[in-house]
PDB file of C-alpha atoms in Angstrom:
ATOM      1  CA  UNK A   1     -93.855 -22.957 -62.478  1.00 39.00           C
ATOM      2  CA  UNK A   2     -90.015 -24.142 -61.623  1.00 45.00           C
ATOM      3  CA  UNK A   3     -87.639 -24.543 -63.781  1.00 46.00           C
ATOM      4  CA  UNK A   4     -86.090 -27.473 -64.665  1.00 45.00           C
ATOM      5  CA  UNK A   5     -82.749 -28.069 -63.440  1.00 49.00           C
ATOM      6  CA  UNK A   6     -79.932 -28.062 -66.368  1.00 51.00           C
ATOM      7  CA  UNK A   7     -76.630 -30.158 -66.227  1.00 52.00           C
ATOM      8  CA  UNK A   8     -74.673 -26.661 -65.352  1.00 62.00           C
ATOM      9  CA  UNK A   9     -77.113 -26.336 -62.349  1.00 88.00           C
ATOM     10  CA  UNK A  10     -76.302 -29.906 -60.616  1.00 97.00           C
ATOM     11  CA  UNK A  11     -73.721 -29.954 -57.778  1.00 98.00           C
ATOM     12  CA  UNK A  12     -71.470 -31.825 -59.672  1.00 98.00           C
ATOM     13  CA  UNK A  13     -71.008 -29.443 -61.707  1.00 97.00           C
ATOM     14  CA  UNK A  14     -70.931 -26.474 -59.449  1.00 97.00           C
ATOM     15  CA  UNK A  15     -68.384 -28.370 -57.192  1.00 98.00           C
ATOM     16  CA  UNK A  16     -66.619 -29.090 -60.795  1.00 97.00           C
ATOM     17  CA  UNK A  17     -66.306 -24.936 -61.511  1.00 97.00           C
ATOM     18  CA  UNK A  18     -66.072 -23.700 -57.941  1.00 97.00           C
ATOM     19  CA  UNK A  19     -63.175 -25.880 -57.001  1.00 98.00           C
ATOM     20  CA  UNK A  20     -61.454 -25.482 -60.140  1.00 96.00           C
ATOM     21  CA  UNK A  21     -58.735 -22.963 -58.724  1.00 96.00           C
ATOM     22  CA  UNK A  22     -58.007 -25.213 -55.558  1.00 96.00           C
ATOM     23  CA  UNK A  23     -57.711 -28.424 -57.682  1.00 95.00           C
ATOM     24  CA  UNK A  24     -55.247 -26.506 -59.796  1.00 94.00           C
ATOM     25  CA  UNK A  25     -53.189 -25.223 -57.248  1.00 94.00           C
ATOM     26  CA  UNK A  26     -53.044 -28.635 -55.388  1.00 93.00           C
ATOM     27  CA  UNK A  27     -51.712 -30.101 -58.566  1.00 91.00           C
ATOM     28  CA  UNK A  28     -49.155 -27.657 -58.440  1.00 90.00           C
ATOM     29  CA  UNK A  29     -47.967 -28.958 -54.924  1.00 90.00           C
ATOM     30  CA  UNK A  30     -44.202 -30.683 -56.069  1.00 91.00           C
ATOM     31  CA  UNK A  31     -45.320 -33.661 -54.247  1.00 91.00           C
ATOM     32  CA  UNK A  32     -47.807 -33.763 -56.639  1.00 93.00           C
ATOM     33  CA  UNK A  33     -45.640 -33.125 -59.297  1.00 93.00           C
ATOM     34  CA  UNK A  34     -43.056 -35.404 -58.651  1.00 95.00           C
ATOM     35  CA  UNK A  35     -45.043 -38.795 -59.158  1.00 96.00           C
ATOM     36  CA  UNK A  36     -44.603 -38.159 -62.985  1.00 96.00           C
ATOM     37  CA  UNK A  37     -40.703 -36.782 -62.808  1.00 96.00           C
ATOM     38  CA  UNK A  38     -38.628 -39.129 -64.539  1.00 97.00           C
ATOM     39  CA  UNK A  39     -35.820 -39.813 -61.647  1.00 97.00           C
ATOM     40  CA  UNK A  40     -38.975 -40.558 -59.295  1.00 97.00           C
ATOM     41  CA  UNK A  41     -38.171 -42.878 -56.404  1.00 97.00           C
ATOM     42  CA  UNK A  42     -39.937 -45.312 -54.815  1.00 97.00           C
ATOM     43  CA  UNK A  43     -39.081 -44.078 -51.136  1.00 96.00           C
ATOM     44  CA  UNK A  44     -40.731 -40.837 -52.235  1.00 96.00           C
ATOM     45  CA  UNK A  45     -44.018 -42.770 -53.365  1.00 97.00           C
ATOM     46  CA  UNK A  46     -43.977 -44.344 -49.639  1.00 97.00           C
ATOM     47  CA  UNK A  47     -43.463 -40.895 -47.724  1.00 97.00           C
ATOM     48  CA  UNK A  48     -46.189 -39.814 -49.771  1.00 97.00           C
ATOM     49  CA  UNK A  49     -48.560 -42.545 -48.775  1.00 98.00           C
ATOM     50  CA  UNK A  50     -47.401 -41.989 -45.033  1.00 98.00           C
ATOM     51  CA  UNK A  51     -48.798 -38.292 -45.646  1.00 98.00           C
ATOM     52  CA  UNK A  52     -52.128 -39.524 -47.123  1.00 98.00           C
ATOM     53  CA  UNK A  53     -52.607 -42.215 -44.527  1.00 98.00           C
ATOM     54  CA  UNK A  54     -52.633 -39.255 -41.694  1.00 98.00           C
ATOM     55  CA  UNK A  55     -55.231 -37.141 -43.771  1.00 98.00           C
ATOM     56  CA  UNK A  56     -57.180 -39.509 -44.724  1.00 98.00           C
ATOM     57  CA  UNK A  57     -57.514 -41.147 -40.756  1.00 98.00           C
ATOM     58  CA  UNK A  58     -57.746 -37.597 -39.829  1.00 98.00           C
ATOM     59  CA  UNK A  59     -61.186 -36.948 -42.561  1.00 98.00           C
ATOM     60  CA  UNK A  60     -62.439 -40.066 -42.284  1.00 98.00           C
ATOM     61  CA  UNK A  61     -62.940 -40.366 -38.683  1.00 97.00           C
ATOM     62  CA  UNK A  62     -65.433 -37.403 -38.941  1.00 97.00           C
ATOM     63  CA  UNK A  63     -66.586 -37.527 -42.201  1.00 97.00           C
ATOM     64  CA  UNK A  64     -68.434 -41.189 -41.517  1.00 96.00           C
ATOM     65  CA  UNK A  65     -69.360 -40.578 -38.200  1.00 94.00           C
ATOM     66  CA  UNK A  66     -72.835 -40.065 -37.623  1.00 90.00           C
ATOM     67  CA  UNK A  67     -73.990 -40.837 -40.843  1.00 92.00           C
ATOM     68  CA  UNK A  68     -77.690 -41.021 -41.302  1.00 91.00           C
ATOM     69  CA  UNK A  69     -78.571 -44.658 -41.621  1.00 90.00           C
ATOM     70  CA  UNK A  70     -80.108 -44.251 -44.531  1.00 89.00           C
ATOM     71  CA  UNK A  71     -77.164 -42.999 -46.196  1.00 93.00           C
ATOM     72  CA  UNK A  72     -74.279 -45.022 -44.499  1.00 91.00           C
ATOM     73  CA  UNK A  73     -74.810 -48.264 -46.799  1.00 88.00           C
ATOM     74  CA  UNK A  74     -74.006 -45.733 -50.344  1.00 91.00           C
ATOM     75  CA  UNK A  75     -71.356 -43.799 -48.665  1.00 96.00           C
ATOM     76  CA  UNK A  76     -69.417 -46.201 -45.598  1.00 94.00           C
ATOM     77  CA  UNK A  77     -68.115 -48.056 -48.076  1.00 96.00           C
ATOM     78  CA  UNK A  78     -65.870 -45.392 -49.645  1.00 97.00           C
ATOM     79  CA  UNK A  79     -63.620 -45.287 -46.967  1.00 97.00           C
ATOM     80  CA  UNK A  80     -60.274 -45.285 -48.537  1.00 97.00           C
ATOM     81  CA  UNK A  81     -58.027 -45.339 -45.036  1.00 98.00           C
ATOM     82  CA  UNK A  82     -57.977 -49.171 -44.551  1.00 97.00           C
ATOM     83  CA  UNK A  83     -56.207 -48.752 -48.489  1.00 98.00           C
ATOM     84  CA  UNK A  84     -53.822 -46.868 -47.539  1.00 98.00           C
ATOM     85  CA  UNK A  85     -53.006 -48.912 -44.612  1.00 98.00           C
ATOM     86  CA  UNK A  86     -52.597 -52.153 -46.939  1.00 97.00           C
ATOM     87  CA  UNK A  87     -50.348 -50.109 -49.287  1.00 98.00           C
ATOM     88  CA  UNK A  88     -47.913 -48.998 -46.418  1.00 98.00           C
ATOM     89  CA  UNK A  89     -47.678 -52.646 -45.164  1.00 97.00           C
ATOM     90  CA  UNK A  90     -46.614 -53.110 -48.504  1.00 97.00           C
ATOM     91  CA  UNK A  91     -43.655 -51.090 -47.414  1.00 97.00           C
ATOM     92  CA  UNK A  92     -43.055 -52.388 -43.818  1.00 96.00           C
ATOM     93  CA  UNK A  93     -44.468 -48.801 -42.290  1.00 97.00           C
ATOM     94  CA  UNK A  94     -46.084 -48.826 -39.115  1.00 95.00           C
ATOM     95  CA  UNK A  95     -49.459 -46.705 -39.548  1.00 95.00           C
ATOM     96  CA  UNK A  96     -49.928 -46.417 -35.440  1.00 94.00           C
ATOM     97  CA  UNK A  97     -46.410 -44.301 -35.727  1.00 92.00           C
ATOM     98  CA  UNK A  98     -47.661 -42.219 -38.069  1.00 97.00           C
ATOM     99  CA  UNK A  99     -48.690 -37.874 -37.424  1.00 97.00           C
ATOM    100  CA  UNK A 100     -52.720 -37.772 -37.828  1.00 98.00           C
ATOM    101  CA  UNK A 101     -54.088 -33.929 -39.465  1.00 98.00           C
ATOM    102  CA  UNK A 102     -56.416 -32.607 -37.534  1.00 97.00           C
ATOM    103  CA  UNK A 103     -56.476 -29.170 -39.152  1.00 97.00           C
ATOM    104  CA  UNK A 104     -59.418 -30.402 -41.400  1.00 98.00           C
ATOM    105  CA  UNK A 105     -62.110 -28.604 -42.913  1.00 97.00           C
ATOM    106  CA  UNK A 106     -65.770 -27.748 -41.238  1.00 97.00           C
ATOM    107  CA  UNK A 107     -67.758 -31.479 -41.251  1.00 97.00           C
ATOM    108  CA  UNK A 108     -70.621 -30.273 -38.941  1.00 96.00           C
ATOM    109  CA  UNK A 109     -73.286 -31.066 -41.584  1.00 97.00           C
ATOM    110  CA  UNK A 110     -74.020 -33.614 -44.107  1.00 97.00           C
ATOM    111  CA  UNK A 111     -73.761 -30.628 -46.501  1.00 98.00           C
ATOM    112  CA  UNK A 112     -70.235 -30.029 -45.533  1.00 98.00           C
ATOM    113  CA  UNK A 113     -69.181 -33.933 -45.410  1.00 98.00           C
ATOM    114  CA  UNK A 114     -70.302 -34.111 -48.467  1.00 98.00           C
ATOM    115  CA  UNK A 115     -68.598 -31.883 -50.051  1.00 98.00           C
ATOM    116  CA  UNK A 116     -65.625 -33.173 -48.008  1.00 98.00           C
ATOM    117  CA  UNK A 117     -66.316 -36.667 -49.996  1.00 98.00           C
ATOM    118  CA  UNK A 118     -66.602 -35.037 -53.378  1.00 98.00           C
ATOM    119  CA  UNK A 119     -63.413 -34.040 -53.237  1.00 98.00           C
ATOM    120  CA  UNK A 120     -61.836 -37.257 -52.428  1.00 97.00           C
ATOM    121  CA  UNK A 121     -64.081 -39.356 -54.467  1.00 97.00           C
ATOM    122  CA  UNK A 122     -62.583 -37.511 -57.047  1.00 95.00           C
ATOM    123  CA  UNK A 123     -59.476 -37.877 -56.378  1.00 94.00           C
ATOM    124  CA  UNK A 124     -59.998 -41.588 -57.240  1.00 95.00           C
ATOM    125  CA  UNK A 125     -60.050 -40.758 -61.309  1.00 94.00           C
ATOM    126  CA  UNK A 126     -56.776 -40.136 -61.363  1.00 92.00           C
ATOM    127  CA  UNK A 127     -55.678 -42.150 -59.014  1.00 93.00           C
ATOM    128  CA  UNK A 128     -55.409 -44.267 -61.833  1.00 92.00           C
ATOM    129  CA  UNK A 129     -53.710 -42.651 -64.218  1.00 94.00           C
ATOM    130  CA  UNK A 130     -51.374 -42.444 -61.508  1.00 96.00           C
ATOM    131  CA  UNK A 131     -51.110 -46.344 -61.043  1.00 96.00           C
ATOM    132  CA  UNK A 132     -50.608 -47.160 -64.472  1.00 95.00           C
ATOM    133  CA  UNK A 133     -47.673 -44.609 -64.622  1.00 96.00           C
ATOM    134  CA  UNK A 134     -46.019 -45.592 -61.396  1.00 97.00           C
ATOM    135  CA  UNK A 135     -46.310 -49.300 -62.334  1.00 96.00           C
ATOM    136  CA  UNK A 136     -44.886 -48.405 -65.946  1.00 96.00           C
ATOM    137  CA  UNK A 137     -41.871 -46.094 -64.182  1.00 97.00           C
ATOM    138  CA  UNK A 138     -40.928 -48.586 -61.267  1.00 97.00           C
ATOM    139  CA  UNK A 139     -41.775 -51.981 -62.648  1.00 96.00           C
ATOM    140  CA  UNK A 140     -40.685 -54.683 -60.302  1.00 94.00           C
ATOM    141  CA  UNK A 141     -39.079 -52.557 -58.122  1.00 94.00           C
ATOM    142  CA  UNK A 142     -42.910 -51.480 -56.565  1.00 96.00           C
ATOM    143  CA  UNK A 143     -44.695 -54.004 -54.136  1.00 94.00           C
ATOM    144  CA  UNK A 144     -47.452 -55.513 -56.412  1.00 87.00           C
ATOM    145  CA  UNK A 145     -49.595 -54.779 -53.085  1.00 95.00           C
ATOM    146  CA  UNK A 146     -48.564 -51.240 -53.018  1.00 97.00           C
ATOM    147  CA  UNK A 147     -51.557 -49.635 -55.247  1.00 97.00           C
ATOM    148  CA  UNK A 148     -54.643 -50.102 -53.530  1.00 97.00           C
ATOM    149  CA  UNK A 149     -55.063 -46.894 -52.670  1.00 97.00           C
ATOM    150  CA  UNK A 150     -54.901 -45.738 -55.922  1.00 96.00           C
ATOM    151  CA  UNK A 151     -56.679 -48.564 -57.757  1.00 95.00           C
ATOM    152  CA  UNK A 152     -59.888 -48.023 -55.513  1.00 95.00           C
ATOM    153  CA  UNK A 153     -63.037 -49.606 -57.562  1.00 96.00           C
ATOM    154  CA  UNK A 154     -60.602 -51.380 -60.089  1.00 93.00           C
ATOM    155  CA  UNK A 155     -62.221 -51.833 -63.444  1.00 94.00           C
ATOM    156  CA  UNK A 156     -65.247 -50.314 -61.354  1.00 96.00           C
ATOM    157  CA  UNK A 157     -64.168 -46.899 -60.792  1.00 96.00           C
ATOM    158  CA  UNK A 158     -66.345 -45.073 -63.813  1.00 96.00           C
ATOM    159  CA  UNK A 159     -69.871 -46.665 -62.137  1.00 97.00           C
ATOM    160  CA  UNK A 160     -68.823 -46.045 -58.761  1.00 97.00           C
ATOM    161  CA  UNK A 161     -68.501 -42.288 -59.665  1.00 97.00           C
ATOM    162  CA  UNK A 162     -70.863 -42.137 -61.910  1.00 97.00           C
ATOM    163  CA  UNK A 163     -73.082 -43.724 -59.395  1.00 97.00           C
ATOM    164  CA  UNK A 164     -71.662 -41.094 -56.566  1.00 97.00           C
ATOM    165  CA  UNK A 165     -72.586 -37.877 -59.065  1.00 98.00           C
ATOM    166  CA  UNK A 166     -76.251 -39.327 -58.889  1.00 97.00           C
ATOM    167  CA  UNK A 167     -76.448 -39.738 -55.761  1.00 97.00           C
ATOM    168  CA  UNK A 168     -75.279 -35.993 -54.884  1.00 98.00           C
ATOM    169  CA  UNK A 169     -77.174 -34.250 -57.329  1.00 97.00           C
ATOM    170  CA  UNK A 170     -80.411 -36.033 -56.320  1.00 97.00           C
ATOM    171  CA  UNK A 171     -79.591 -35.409 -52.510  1.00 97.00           C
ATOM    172  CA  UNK A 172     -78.726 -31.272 -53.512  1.00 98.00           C
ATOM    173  CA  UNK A 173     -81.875 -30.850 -56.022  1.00 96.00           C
ATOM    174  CA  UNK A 174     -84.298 -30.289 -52.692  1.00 95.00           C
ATOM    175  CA  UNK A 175     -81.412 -29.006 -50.699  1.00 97.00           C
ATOM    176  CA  UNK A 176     -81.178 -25.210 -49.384  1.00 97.00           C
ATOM    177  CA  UNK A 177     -79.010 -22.626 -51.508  1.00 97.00           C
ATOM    178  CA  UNK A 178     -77.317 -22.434 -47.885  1.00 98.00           C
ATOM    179  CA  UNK A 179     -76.453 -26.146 -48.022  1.00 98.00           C
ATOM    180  CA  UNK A 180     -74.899 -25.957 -51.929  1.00 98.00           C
ATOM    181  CA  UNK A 181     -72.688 -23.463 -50.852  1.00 98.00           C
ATOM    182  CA  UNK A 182     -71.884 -25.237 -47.688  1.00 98.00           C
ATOM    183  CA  UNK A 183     -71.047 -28.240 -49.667  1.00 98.00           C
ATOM    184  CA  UNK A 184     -69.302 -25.945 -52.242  1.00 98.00           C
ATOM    185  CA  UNK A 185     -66.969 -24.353 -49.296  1.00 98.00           C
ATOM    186  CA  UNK A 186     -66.197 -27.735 -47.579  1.00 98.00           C
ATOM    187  CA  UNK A 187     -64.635 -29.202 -50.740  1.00 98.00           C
ATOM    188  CA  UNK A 188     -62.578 -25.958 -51.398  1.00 98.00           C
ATOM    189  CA  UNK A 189     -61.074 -26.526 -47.716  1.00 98.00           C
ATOM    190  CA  UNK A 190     -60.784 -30.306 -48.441  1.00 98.00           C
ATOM    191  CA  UNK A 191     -58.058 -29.235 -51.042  1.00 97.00           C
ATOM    192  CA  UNK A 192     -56.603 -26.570 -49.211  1.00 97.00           C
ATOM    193  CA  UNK A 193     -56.286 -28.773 -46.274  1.00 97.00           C
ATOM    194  CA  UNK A 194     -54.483 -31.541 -48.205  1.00 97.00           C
ATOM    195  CA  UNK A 195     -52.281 -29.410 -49.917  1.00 96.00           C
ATOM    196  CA  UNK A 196     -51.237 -27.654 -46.015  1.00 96.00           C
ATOM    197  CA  UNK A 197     -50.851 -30.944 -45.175  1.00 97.00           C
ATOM    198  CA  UNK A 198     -48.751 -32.550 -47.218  1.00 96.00           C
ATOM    199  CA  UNK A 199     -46.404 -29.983 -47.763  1.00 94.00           C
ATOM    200  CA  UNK A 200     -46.016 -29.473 -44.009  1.00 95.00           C
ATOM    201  CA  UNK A 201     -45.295 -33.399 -43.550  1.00 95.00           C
ATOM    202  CA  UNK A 202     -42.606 -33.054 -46.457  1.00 93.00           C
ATOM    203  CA  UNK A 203     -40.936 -30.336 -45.135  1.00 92.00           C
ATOM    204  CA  UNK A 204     -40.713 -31.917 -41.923  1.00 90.00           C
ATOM    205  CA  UNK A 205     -38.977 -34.609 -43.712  1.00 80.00           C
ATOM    206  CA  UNK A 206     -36.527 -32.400 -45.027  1.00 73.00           C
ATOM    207  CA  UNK A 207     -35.306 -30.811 -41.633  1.00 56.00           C
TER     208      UNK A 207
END
């Protein structure tokens, strides 16, 4: 007779503990750290959308390729490039200009993409915690169109991820031990990658 499956067995919350370390040390990153410094500037907030922008059109153009069609109307739909993309229009930047990562993490399964999508799903829970402080710290001197990236879902956000988590931990509960860890590895890289990314693209800046 199986087992049932506990809450500490789900994905979510294996992703949750074996990703802990990388999340941490991303949040370390100064770019990171400099959206809640009090002499903040708004040019900074735009370089660091340019940065997202090429990671994001970078994972996304594999990550939602190929999608089984039975799972491209629940994931599709999180796409957040075309946000990013508004918000940097907000600031007169050409995208097309713009440096594209390609040193992204293994998306060869749906596994690994997912993974891949747990990480920046995530992302999207602070995202606004990070709107409402920017908005508080720049006031009218932000676009009013210059959040969309992170004020993905709106009032929404909570169902979407709650509705995200469900979706993942019914699609890992048959899945291979192989696949978990798959998944597991991909979002580990997801952070890594970001956080090699950005802080290549800033120091770029600074040459």
């Amino acid at each position: 007779m199986n087992n049932p499956t506990t809450s500490q067995d789900t994905i979510m919350a294996r992703l949750k503990t074996g990703t802990n370390d990388a999340h941490r040390f991303l949040e370390k990153s100064s770019c990171f750290k400099r959206l809640f410094a009090s002499d903040y500037q708004v040019v900074e907030y735009s370089k660091l959308l340019s940065y997202f922008y090429g990671y994001f059109q970078g994972m996304e153009s594999i990550l939602f390729a190929d999608l089984p069609a039975h799972y491209r109307s629940v994931l599709a739909y999180r796409a957040k490039t075309h946000l990013l993309s508004e918000d940097l229009k907000a600031f007169a930047i050409d995208e097309s200009g713009l440096p594209v990562c390609h040193d992204l993490p293994e998306m060869q399964s749906l596994a690994q993409k997912l993974g891949c999508l747990y990480v920046l799903e995530g992302s999207m829970l602070g995202g606004q915690v990070i709107a409402r402080h920017l908005k508080g710290h720049f006031g009218e001197g932000l676009p009013a169109t210059a959040l969309n990236f992170y004020q993905c879902y709106g009032a929404n956000l909570m169902q979407e991820w709650q509705g995200f988590a469900s979706f993942m931990n019914r699609y890992f509960e048959t899945a291979s031990e192989e696949d978990c860890v798959a998944a597991i590895h991909a979002a580990n890289a997801t952070f890594m990658a970001l956080q090699t990314w950005v802080d290549k693209q800033a120091a770029a800046e600074t040459v």
